Amino acid sequence: MEQLELLRMLEQVQGGELSPQDAVLKLRMQPFEDLGYAKVDHHRGVRQGVPEVIFGGGKTPEQIIGIAQSMQRQGGHNILITRLDEEKAQAVSQQLELDYHPMARIGIVGRLPEVTAPGYIAVVSGGTSDMPVSEEAALTAQALGNRVERLYDVGVAGLHRLLTHMDLLMGARVVIAVAGMEGALASVVGGLVSCPVIAVPTSVGYGANFHGLSALLSMLNSCSSGVSVVNIDNGFGAGYQASLINHIGGDHL
Amino acid sequence: MEQLELLRMLEQVQGGELSPQDAVLKLRMQPFEDLGYAKVDHHRGVRQGVPEVIFGGGKTPEQIIGIAQSMQRQGGHNILITRLDEEKAQAVSQQLELDYHPMARIGIVGRLPEVTAPGYIAVVSGGTSDMPVSEEAALTAQALGNRVERLYDVGVAGLHRLLTHMDLLMGARVVIAVAGMEGALASVVGGLVSCPVIAVPTSVGYGANFHGLSALLSMLNSCSSGVSVVNIDNGFGAGYQASLINHIGGDHL
Amino acid sequence: MEQLELLRMLEQVQGGELSPQDAVLKLRMQPFEDLGYAKVDHHRGVRQGVPEVIFGGGKTPEQIIGIAQSMQRQGGHNILITRLDEEKAQAVSQQLELDYHPMARIGIVGRLPEVTAPGYIAVVSGGTSDMPVSEEAALTAQALGNRVERLYDVGVAGLHRLLTHMDLLMGARVVIAVAGMEGALASVVGGLVSCPVIAVPTSVGYGANFHGLSALLSMLNSCSSGVSVVNIDNGFGAGYQASLINHIGGDHL
Amino acid sequence: MEQLELLRMLEQVQGGELSPQDAVLKLRMQPFEDLGYAKVDHHRGVRQGVPEVIFGGGKTPEQIIGIAQSMQRQGGHNILITRLDEEKAQAVSQQLELDYHPMARIGIVGRLPEVTAPGYIAVVSGGTSDMPVSEEAALTAQALGNRVERLYDVGVAGLHRLLTHMDLLMGARVVIAVAGMEGALASVVGGLVSCPVIAVPTSVGYGANFHGLSALLSMLNSCSSGVSVVNIDNGFGAGYQASLINHIGGDHL
Amino acid sequence: MEQLELLRMLEQVQGGELSPQDAVLKLRMQPFEDLGYAKVDHHRGVRQGVPEVIFGGGKTPEQIIGIAQSMQRQGGHNILITRLDEEKAQAVSQQLELDYHPMARIGIVGRLPEVTAPGYIAVVSGGTSDMPVSEEAALTAQALGNRVERLYDVGVAGLHRLLTHMDLLMGARVVIAVAGMEGALASVVGGLVSCPVIAVPTSVGYGANFHGLSALLSMLNSCSSGVSVVNIDNGFGAGYQASLINHIGGDHL
Amino acid sequence: MEQLELLRMLEQVQGGELSPQDAVLKLRMQPFEDLGYAKVDHHRGVRQGVPEVIFGGGKTPEQIIGIAQSMQRQGGHNILITRLDEEKAQAVSQQLELDYHPMARIGIVGRLPEVTAPGYIAVVSGGTSDMPVSEEAALTAQALGNRVERLYDVGVAGLHRLLTHMDLLMGARVVIAVAGMEGALASVVGGLVSCPVIAVPTSVGYGANFHGLSALLSMLNSCSSGVSVVNIDNGFGAGYQASLINHIGGDHL
Amino acid sequence: MEQLELLRMLEQVQGGELSPQDAVLKLRMQPFEDLGYAKVDHHRGVRQGVPEVIFGGGKTPEQIIGIAQSMQRQGGHNILITRLDEEKAQAVSQQLELDYHPMARIGIVGRLPEVTAPGYIAVVSGGTSDMPVSEEAALTAQALGNRVERLYDVGVAGLHRLLTHMDLLMGARVVIAVAGMEGALASVVGGLVSCPVIAVPTSVGYGANFHGLSALLSMLNSCSSGVSVVNIDNGFGAGYQASLINHIGGDHL
Amino acid sequence: MEQLELLRMLEQVQGGELSPQDAVLKLRMQPFEDLGYAKVDHHRGVRQGVPEVIFGGGKTPEQIIGIAQSMQRQGGHNILITRLDEEKAQAVSQQLELDYHPMARIGIVGRLPEVTAPGYIAVVSGGTSDMPVSEEAALTAQALGNRVERLYDVGVAGLHRLLTHMDLLMGARVVIAVAGMEGALASVVGGLVSCPVIAVPTSVGYGANFHGLSALLSMLNSCSSGVSVVNIDNGFGAGYQASLINHIGGDHL
């Protein structure tokens, strides 16, 4: 119940059209969201063409289609489906117009939105094996209305590759640093730029990598200030957080 | 060597005042920083009264004083010293004018700077035992020129305490969520607000808390989007990144 | 040897029909259970139509059928088979009348029993991916004679969904809280209700979830009182203990 | 705002004494608790003489005294302070009438309440080193209005000690099983009784005990049904949960 | 070089048939084994019909056949092949006369030897899922010349099953206790018998079992004296160690 | 109730001196131990002068004295107290005649018993820092009636030191291998001898030793057959099991 | 930009052919590598016939072929492809002349180079299951211009096998010790030789091996000096570093 | 027994001065070392003035003095004592002429030896808190006859500090990279230089650093080739292996 509706209801009580007893009942029955406590970007999303998000992992194609169609009925024109493997994507695309990105395992129902944030997000990654996670981050950010600059395969084993593109890094409003193995990229990037860095450890590696643990711990212990971390392989989370930051203080919002 | 200096040197070469050979030598000898690749906020800090930071943990009072005095010689008027226990603080305060905050274990040489960012940062914490880390975050943010609103002891075991202050949360540009034990606060806050949340797991707890591991894993696996995480007990890191985010797009910068 | 049998035997000794020596031998040979130390619900189950339980994981269909038939020969009319995948279920159903629930991976031989406990158990879960474990808990509780109310997909990322159903939660005698990822649901529910909460961490998630470790640690460290925890993905265990609690002090028993 | 107050307010709107606009404001400003969503036992506690609880660990004596006095001002006559070491207890007892139990590290302000639950809770423990945690559980349960039977030093290395007291175990409504080292007690007890078992792993042990991890994992993996687990050394949590269970369906409530 | 050969060589030096220089060379070239330091049971095995052992895991059928045939050429009549899955067993049995035990994944080339040790080894296991590891232990012990008594499915959840067979347990010279999940069986058995107990944790379980870690830690922390532990699922190791112990002081050796 | 007593009671039933009903009651009340299921070495110990054992860790001097005096009242002449630090030892020795071994942290009340087993136990250790654990093992074994040969400081970094003493190793009936750091000693010894090896990992080391974890895992994964493992630093457990093994088949028992 | 080019450019500035402003621009645009900071072996490799390396794991055959062909275009005649499974190898070999080693999962485009280092590298391994990793190390070293001596299946369970080949070990300039399970080989070898030992833990084992963790920790805690460690199963890394060491101070370079 | 002595003994046999039987006995009694299998640098050390090493951690001052004096009696003029805290150092220095370095916790009895290796070792470290471990490495290397160049406080958060000293790095024969927290320094250095890098993780850090685990895993997973790793805080081990490498192929040896 939005404030306006609440006001209308109270005016009905004032005008005698609604008894106080019924008003109590109605207030108790109202979903909490209606009282104004809920997260506003649910509504904002619909207004601005920013997509709703479905986490496709562990859902059947039928469940995904069902949720997406329900979103569409509620007016959602852009829907982002993450962790969507190729087989599921095929099943989904038989019922929905789907723009599928196999490397990022992302499907987009509808078109990518306009850019709604002033700056750009740089997505930097260590090696070619980190590209799926990097693309998940990059496409998520694009789907949320951001301009994205990609800077891939610039791992710290060949530092000059990174340093060559300092200008691109320095110009970003947020940097997403994606790296597996020892995850040193986050610290090095964090030491070079003065904007926030969102670090994404990947599970790329083997042995004492322990499925991404080495990169995760490395990034959490970064000696560079200004670095925060999301879950292993969570490109979506990084893209989402970076988008929130990139939209801060912009005219477009 | 800043661009201007580089230009000057090249003009000397042009004008015959400097031989190409000597220029080569000079370029090779220049610290990398001088070529313009270095992090600019080192200099920005000095210009803007934003403090330099000394990590006091594992340093002797003598080392701290030495570094601080060297910073002062280079023009640093505000110096933030973190992880400074009371005993060291006393030793340091005999040589430097120190504003010491025992709970946050933070010492500030000089005064807190003016507010230089448009919005405010909300620091939310679960229990009274999380206050030292929360205060480290809050004071760091203040020392970096941010307005900070504190909302302490609003753990999820008593959800109404948190919900009562929704307005304060919803108005923030960034939220720092500090919690130990199961760290659920980050997810709950992340589900309520639409701005970036920086989660700080604390080592508060015992047993299967494993010195903060439970809160750390909990926060990394948050089902709420828009949450990123810093190291256990790293109030400073959260305050620093929140400040970076809060300063984005502001007029003050 | 039940007390009555023991009494009969001693009367035989008294009556001279059995020598003390033979009685000693008989007592030593008796299974411990017969001396009255054993868990009574083995017998209670048979009397009350509450099913016997077979853990189907790691057993062949032949073993499952064999155990079930042996139970039937001993008078068991309702048998609950957990962790029964579809392939095994098909094999089992060729020999036994099986009511199979694929999502919960539960098969029931015979019908669900009457409700034998006064209140109801609320099964609350975080996301749709937690449904298999939730259903295992719910069906187990039903198979043990409980009324169950399901409240699914009410994760803490959208708190209003949970708060909307407070009445259902508040009316329960026991709540089973099922959640993966960061497992914050247990703490939030534990902070809202005043009945016991049995928390079930699930292995839903990825990366630093470490196959359910994050939810497990989170739930063990819950800042809410009244929460205890079972093994990761152990819906059966939660349903079983919730049933024990729900049957306490009831007229039906 | 309780339902009655809400009704009164709406009647004021109806009667024109309060404008709808002001009512909206008032509703938004109300603490969530007042809308009826909050945990009722907060109030119930005060009514019934059941103590409020202060977690003393990580709090200064001053903080403890402050919180306790604030509770007293709100009508709390019985206050349970856990994790209160001797030094702090002495400081607290200078300002409050404190009944201190050094082994359990529990302090009680006021007297133990009457027994308010029908059955009794059995607290069973493995070795003498587990007594502090066992006593924390037992005293917590007593402070919450339960009759408690203690059965200490009955570890599985000498099974006969446990079996000798089967009657006491079998008569309990809830059993709290406290054990360190390999924590096998929980499984053995769980296999003997037919009531719920709350297992408390303790950090007693050394080496591959890893501060209670071995007992924790052991208890979580119990092959006996009806066992749930609280955090390592969390005697309070077990006593609290057992009390909730013991009070179910009782006339006293 | 055995002592006799060494003596012969030195006599050759004494007799002038071998120069000291050549003797030095010969001594340096001798395999260490020849000097008498090597493990004698290599030879003993061949003499006594005790089988040689091939760890089949991670070896190709060709490698297994090759090693076995080489052993046969050196006089080995009984060869024990462990961790031999069915597919490999079929391939091996085409070239060697193989007695294959699928549950234990053990193949024996030749016949089981005579019993060569005085007492018997009791193999006790918790559940039916532990049978593969139990059988690996039992068959290994039999293949090494021991009488073995099996006592399966006597987990601590139903203690009476174990207590019913106390005589069998008490008569053993060594007990091998095999259990997964919480591994409590080792402690309970260790508390009942007065002979050495070799505990074998199995990977049976799920969730916080962590592939056998819970049982392993549980057994290492056993509160019963007289228990030592082998690797997770290492039935062979337990059977081997038990055989060494069972052969101590016997007439047969 | 021993068999004789049971027989007497049944004769009373036969003779009419005891009613069957009262006999049932009496049987139910009997401690389990009396039915003959209990561990016999409790009694054997007292008969043979083998000491009772008190785990001194985590017990107060008063508790230790109390338990010891109770043992003495029951006829125990030799009592072994492990994990007894010097301060406690002093307190205990004021009330009991104590033979204290500070390095092993072992106190013996009474004298070391006669040797009651045929062979000897070799205690082999890696470095001087492993001596406390080694001595705990050695003294435990001596206190249980074994001859012990010590072979200290023969770590694998200097293999020749170990090989020099092959005869002593080869002659033992059981070897206890004590090592910290990488724990390789157990494998090397296991590969050299043909008797059972009890491996004791110690917490000696630093860094990735993780308080003994490296040695523990190393020993559990030993590629040598015939090695079983006790808890980290559990010298007592190794000495105890070695004694059980050493006493097997001996004339002395 | 090499020094010569830099000099030329500055001479152009001196000669007025290039404005200082354009020179500044050019300097900023130059890849960092050109300023002389880059790793020289990139160039050295091409000059000396030492192969470039492609990590084949996680790359598609198309990506591998693409990178290899790009290397060939830049003059690379020898290319080492690691972690190349058989299926990929077949695909790659259809486009490139590939010498494939299935056990080591290594493919070499072009021929093995001449030996360019003075001494030889000994690759020592514990068991036959360690051969794939050992061969990866050995072939890597050969591909980098080293003479390699292999000494396989000399695990510490049969120490004499290792001691028999002391001469081969003692003559090496570097030893690579490859072992799974408990990894004791590294310590034993480290105690025997006086040259650097590079230890490679393998994931060979099961249970408490935890995928190579036991061997890794064991090797990191080696009590022998002169041992350093690479990642689990990282044969390539060991071969590469051994080659660097073996080339030190040699005439061939 | 060195070869010469062996030859002498055999000549005695040849000459009839020694019976073959007595020679057999003598050979069996000889320490293994004497047969030529032992590590030669034990003797080399004494000849060349390279110090013997005592690991001071966990040893009493008396033990240290005893070992050192025994070394001196055997001709050792330079003795390196590591992990020697100040208190012990004072005690030791009362009996031995000790050159104590408090930061490195190293004591040297006698003088630092001449430089015996051709190149130099660069010790690079991340932060000032890493200095104790760095100094342990540096002083160890110096004590073993190496020239050492120190490059401290060049962590990756300020990359330019490291890049400024590229020449020093590029000229080294071996680099020791010492870093705590995320340990990224090893990868960055490994990517810059073409000589072997020995990485030393330190326990500097807090929280998810887990006492050096983050740096350790980071270094083991380095994406740069040519990096191997020693134990956490093991400056000595790094210095020792670096010295072995630095002495390879040198004229001085």
Short mmCIF file of C-alpha atoms in Angstrom, two decimals, chain H:
data_model
loop_
_atom_site.label_atom_id
_atom_site.label_comp_id
_atom_site.label_asym_id
_atom_site.label_seq_id
_atom_site.Cartn_x
_atom_site.Cartn_y
_atom_site.Cartn_z
CA MET H 1 83.00 -44.06 7.59
CA GLU H 2 84.45 -42.19 4.69
CA GLN H 3 85.71 -44.06 1.64
CA LEU H 4 89.28 -43.74 2.78
CA GLU H 5 88.53 -45.26 6.14
CA LEU H 6 86.58 -48.03 4.45
CA LEU H 7 89.54 -48.71 2.20
CA ARG H 8 91.85 -48.76 5.23
CA MET H 9 89.61 -51.27 6.95
CA LEU H 10 89.47 -53.51 3.92
CA GLU H 11 93.25 -53.33 3.64
CA GLN H 12 93.40 -54.49 7.24
CA VAL H 13 91.20 -57.43 6.28
CA GLN H 14 93.46 -58.06 3.32
CA GLY H 15 96.51 -57.83 5.55
CA GLY H 16 94.98 -60.20 8.07
CA GLU H 17 94.91 -57.57 10.81
CA LEU H 18 91.15 -57.76 10.95
CA SER H 19 89.05 -60.88 10.65
CA PRO H 20 86.18 -60.84 8.12
CA GLN H 21 83.78 -61.51 11.01
CA ASP H 22 84.92 -58.42 12.89
CA ALA H 23 84.73 -56.42 9.68
CA VAL H 24 81.09 -57.49 9.19
CA LEU H 25 80.35 -56.38 12.71
CA LYS H 26 82.08 -53.06 12.21
CA LEU H 27 80.24 -52.39 8.99
CA ARG H 28 76.90 -53.11 10.61
CA MET H 29 77.71 -50.84 13.54
CA GLN H 30 78.86 -47.93 11.43
CA PRO H 31 76.50 -45.04 11.18
CA PHE H 32 74.97 -45.03 7.75
CA GLU H 33 76.52 -41.71 7.06
CA ASP H 34 79.95 -43.27 7.03
CA LEU H 35 79.09 -45.45 4.09
CA GLY H 36 78.93 -42.43 1.87
CA TYR H 37 75.17 -42.12 1.54
CA ALA H 38 74.86 -39.15 3.82
CA LYS H 39 74.38 -35.55 2.92
CA VAL H 40 77.82 -34.14 2.22
CA ASP H 41 77.23 -30.56 3.21
CA HIS H 42 77.45 -31.54 6.86
CA HIS H 43 81.14 -31.90 6.33
CA ARG H 44 81.39 -29.24 3.69
CA GLY H 45 79.94 -26.77 6.16
CA VAL H 46 82.73 -27.29 8.64
CA ARG H 47 85.40 -27.02 5.96
CA GLN H 48 84.09 -23.83 4.46
CA GLY H 49 83.12 -21.81 7.45
CA VAL H 50 79.44 -22.03 6.52
CA PRO H 51 77.54 -22.14 9.79
CA GLU H 52 75.69 -25.05 11.30
CA VAL H 53 72.07 -24.26 12.04
CA ILE H 54 70.11 -24.62 15.28
CA PHE H 55 66.35 -24.13 15.19
CA GLY H 56 65.92 -22.22 18.44
CA GLY H 57 62.13 -22.37 18.62
CA GLY H 58 60.90 -24.74 21.30
CA LYS H 59 64.36 -25.31 22.73
CA THR H 60 65.52 -24.07 26.11
CA PRO H 61 68.58 -21.80 26.34
CA GLU H 62 70.37 -24.71 28.00
CA GLN H 63 69.61 -27.03 25.09
CA ILE H 64 70.72 -24.38 22.60
CA ILE H 65 73.96 -23.78 24.44
CA GLY H 66 74.56 -27.51 24.73
CA ILE H 67 74.08 -28.15 21.04
CA ALA H 68 76.16 -25.14 20.07
CA GLN H 69 79.02 -26.17 22.31
CA SER H 70 78.93 -29.69 20.93
CA MET H 71 79.12 -28.18 17.42
CA GLN H 72 82.05 -26.07 18.47
CA ARG H 73 83.83 -29.10 19.84
CA GLN H 74 83.37 -30.73 16.40
CA GLY H 75 85.04 -27.75 14.79
CA GLY H 76 82.07 -25.56 13.94
CA HIS H 77 83.14 -21.93 14.04
CA ASN H 78 79.95 -20.35 12.73
CA ILE H 79 76.62 -21.34 14.16
CA LEU H 80 73.30 -19.85 13.06
CA ILE H 81 70.52 -19.93 15.66
CA THR H 82 67.04 -19.14 14.27
CA ARG H 83 63.79 -18.36 16.07
CA LEU H 84 65.71 -17.08 19.06
CA ASP H 85 63.68 -14.61 21.06
CA GLU H 86 65.31 -11.85 23.05
CA GLU H 87 65.01 -13.49 26.44
CA LYS H 88 66.68 -16.68 25.25
CA ALA H 89 69.27 -14.67 23.37
CA GLN H 90 70.30 -12.98 26.58
CA ALA H 91 70.65 -16.31 28.34
CA VAL H 92 72.63 -17.79 25.48
CA SER H 93 74.89 -14.75 25.18
CA GLN H 94 76.08 -15.30 28.73
CA GLN H 95 77.78 -18.50 27.66
CA LEU H 96 78.55 -17.92 23.98
CA GLU H 97 79.80 -14.99 21.96
CA LEU H 98 76.58 -14.18 20.23
CA ASP H 99 75.83 -11.62 17.52
CA TYR H 100 72.07 -11.19 18.00
CA HIS H 101 69.64 -9.66 15.48
CA PRO H 102 66.40 -9.04 17.38
CA MET H 103 64.16 -8.26 14.39
CA ALA H 104 65.14 -11.45 12.59
CA ARG H 105 65.30 -13.35 15.87
CA ILE H 106 68.60 -14.74 14.65
CA GLY H 107 71.75 -15.23 16.65
CA ILE H 108 75.10 -15.92 15.09
CA VAL H 109 77.93 -17.48 17.03
CA GLY H 110 81.15 -16.41 15.33
CA ARG H 111 81.36 -14.02 12.40
CA LEU H 112 79.43 -13.89 9.13
CA PRO H 113 81.44 -15.85 6.56
CA GLU H 114 83.04 -14.54 3.38
CA VAL H 115 80.83 -14.37 0.31
CA THR H 116 81.25 -17.69 -1.51
CA ALA H 117 78.72 -17.39 -4.34
CA PRO H 118 79.05 -15.41 -7.56
CA GLY H 119 75.74 -13.48 -7.78
CA TYR H 120 73.49 -11.87 -5.25
CA ILE H 121 70.11 -12.71 -3.74
CA ALA H 122 67.41 -10.05 -3.73
CA VAL H 123 65.06 -10.13 -0.74
CA VAL H 124 61.88 -8.25 -1.62
CA SER H 125 59.10 -7.67 0.88
CA GLY H 126 55.62 -6.21 0.90
CA GLY H 127 55.29 -4.20 4.07
CA THR H 128 57.18 -3.14 7.16
CA SER H 129 55.44 -5.88 9.15
CA ASP H 130 57.07 -8.47 6.90
CA MET H 131 60.52 -7.30 7.92
CA PRO H 132 61.21 -9.89 10.63
CA VAL H 133 60.68 -12.75 8.17
CA SER H 134 62.56 -10.89 5.45
CA GLU H 135 65.50 -10.32 7.74
CA GLU H 136 65.48 -13.98 8.75
CA ALA H 137 65.79 -14.85 5.07
CA ALA H 138 68.42 -12.21 4.38
CA LEU H 139 70.60 -12.98 7.38
CA THR H 140 70.35 -16.71 6.75
CA ALA H 141 71.52 -16.16 3.19
CA GLN H 142 74.37 -13.94 4.39
CA ALA H 143 75.34 -16.47 7.03
CA LEU H 144 75.55 -19.07 4.24
CA GLY H 145 77.97 -16.98 2.24
CA ASN H 146 75.78 -14.92 -0.08
CA ARG H 147 75.66 -11.27 -1.00
CA VAL H 148 72.14 -10.01 -0.29
CA GLU H 149 70.30 -6.96 -1.60
CA ARG H 150 67.27 -5.85 0.42
CA LEU H 151 64.22 -4.22 -1.19
CA TYR H 152 61.63 -3.71 1.51
CA ASP H 153 58.18 -2.14 1.66
CA VAL H 154 57.48 -2.47 -2.04
CA GLY H 155 54.00 -4.05 -1.82
CA VAL H 156 51.75 -4.17 -4.84
CA ALA H 157 49.40 -1.53 -3.45
CA GLY H 158 52.01 0.95 -4.67
CA LEU H 159 53.40 -0.75 -7.71
CA HIS H 160 55.66 2.11 -8.70
CA ARG H 161 57.84 1.49 -5.64
CA LEU H 162 58.64 -1.94 -7.01
CA LEU H 163 59.03 -0.87 -10.63
CA THR H 164 61.45 1.85 -9.62
CA HIS H 165 63.93 -0.82 -8.57
CA MET H 166 63.63 -3.10 -11.57
CA ASP H 167 67.37 -3.06 -12.16
CA LEU H 168 68.14 -4.46 -8.73
CA LEU H 169 65.53 -7.18 -9.27
CA MET H 170 66.68 -8.01 -12.79
CA GLY H 171 70.27 -8.43 -11.70
CA ALA H 172 69.60 -10.99 -9.01
CA ARG H 173 70.37 -14.70 -9.39
CA VAL H 174 67.50 -15.58 -7.10
CA VAL H 175 64.73 -13.47 -5.65
CA ILE H 176 63.10 -14.15 -2.28
CA ALA H 177 59.64 -12.57 -2.24
CA VAL H 178 58.24 -12.11 1.26
CA ALA H 179 54.63 -11.01 1.70
CA GLY H 180 51.68 -11.43 4.01
CA MET H 181 48.04 -10.49 3.52
CA GLU H 182 47.20 -11.48 -0.08
CA GLY H 183 50.76 -12.37 -1.05
CA ALA H 184 50.38 -10.86 -4.53
CA LEU H 185 53.98 -9.70 -4.49
CA ALA H 186 55.24 -13.15 -5.46
CA SER H 187 53.19 -13.21 -8.65
CA VAL H 188 54.07 -9.68 -9.62
CA VAL H 189 57.78 -10.24 -9.03
CA GLY H 190 57.57 -13.63 -10.74
CA GLY H 191 56.12 -11.89 -13.78
CA LEU H 192 58.90 -9.33 -13.87
CA VAL H 193 62.09 -11.33 -13.40
CA SER H 194 63.50 -14.32 -15.24
CA CYS H 195 65.35 -15.96 -12.36
CA PRO H 196 63.87 -18.37 -9.79
CA VAL H 197 61.64 -16.79 -7.17
CA ILE H 198 61.33 -18.32 -3.70
CA ALA H 199 58.10 -17.07 -2.17
CA VAL H 200 57.64 -16.77 1.59
CA PRO H 201 54.11 -16.22 2.82
CA THR H 202 53.98 -14.44 6.16
CA SER H 203 51.33 -14.55 8.84
CA VAL H 204 51.01 -10.77 8.68
CA GLY H 205 47.36 -9.82 8.44
CA TYR H 206 44.14 -10.57 10.25
CA GLY H 207 40.71 -12.06 9.73
CA ALA H 208 40.42 -14.07 6.53
CA ASN H 209 44.20 -14.13 6.42
CA PHE H 210 43.90 -17.14 8.72
CA HIS H 211 47.46 -16.82 10.03
CA GLY H 212 49.10 -16.76 6.62
CA LEU H 213 46.84 -19.15 4.75
CA SER H 214 45.72 -16.49 2.26
CA ALA H 215 49.27 -15.59 1.30
CA LEU H 216 50.28 -19.25 1.18
CA LEU H 217 47.47 -20.27 -1.16
CA SER H 218 48.01 -17.18 -3.24
CA MET H 219 51.67 -17.98 -3.77
CA LEU H 220 51.04 -21.66 -4.52
CA ASN H 221 48.56 -20.60 -7.19
CA SER H 222 50.78 -17.96 -8.71
CA CYS H 223 50.01 -17.42 -12.36
CA SER H 224 53.68 -16.55 -12.87
CA SER H 225 56.03 -19.39 -13.74
CA GLY H 226 59.24 -19.83 -11.82
CA VAL H 227 57.82 -19.40 -8.34
CA SER H 228 58.09 -22.00 -5.60
CA VAL H 229 56.99 -21.64 -2.02
CA VAL H 230 58.20 -22.40 1.50
CA ASN H 231 56.22 -22.59 4.73
CA ILE H 232 54.50 -19.57 6.27
CA ASP H 233 57.04 -17.30 8.01
CA ASN H 234 59.87 -19.62 6.96
CA GLY H 235 62.44 -16.99 6.17
CA PHE H 236 65.19 -19.42 7.05
CA GLY H 237 64.00 -22.00 4.53
CA ALA H 238 63.87 -19.43 1.77
CA GLY H 239 67.32 -18.11 2.60
CA TYR H 240 68.71 -21.62 2.71
CA GLN H 241 67.29 -22.70 -0.64
CA ALA H 242 68.19 -19.41 -2.27
CA SER H 243 71.74 -19.98 -1.11
CA LEU H 244 71.79 -23.46 -2.63
CA ILE H 245 70.61 -21.98 -5.93
CA ASN H 246 72.97 -19.03 -5.79
CA HIS H 247 75.96 -21.31 -5.23
CA ILE H 248 75.18 -23.41 -8.30
CA GLY H 249 77.88 -23.30 -10.93
CA GLY H 250 79.89 -20.71 -9.09
CA ASP H 251 83.72 -20.56 -9.08
CA HIS H 252 83.79 -20.07 -5.35
CA LEU H 253 82.65 -23.59 -4.65
#
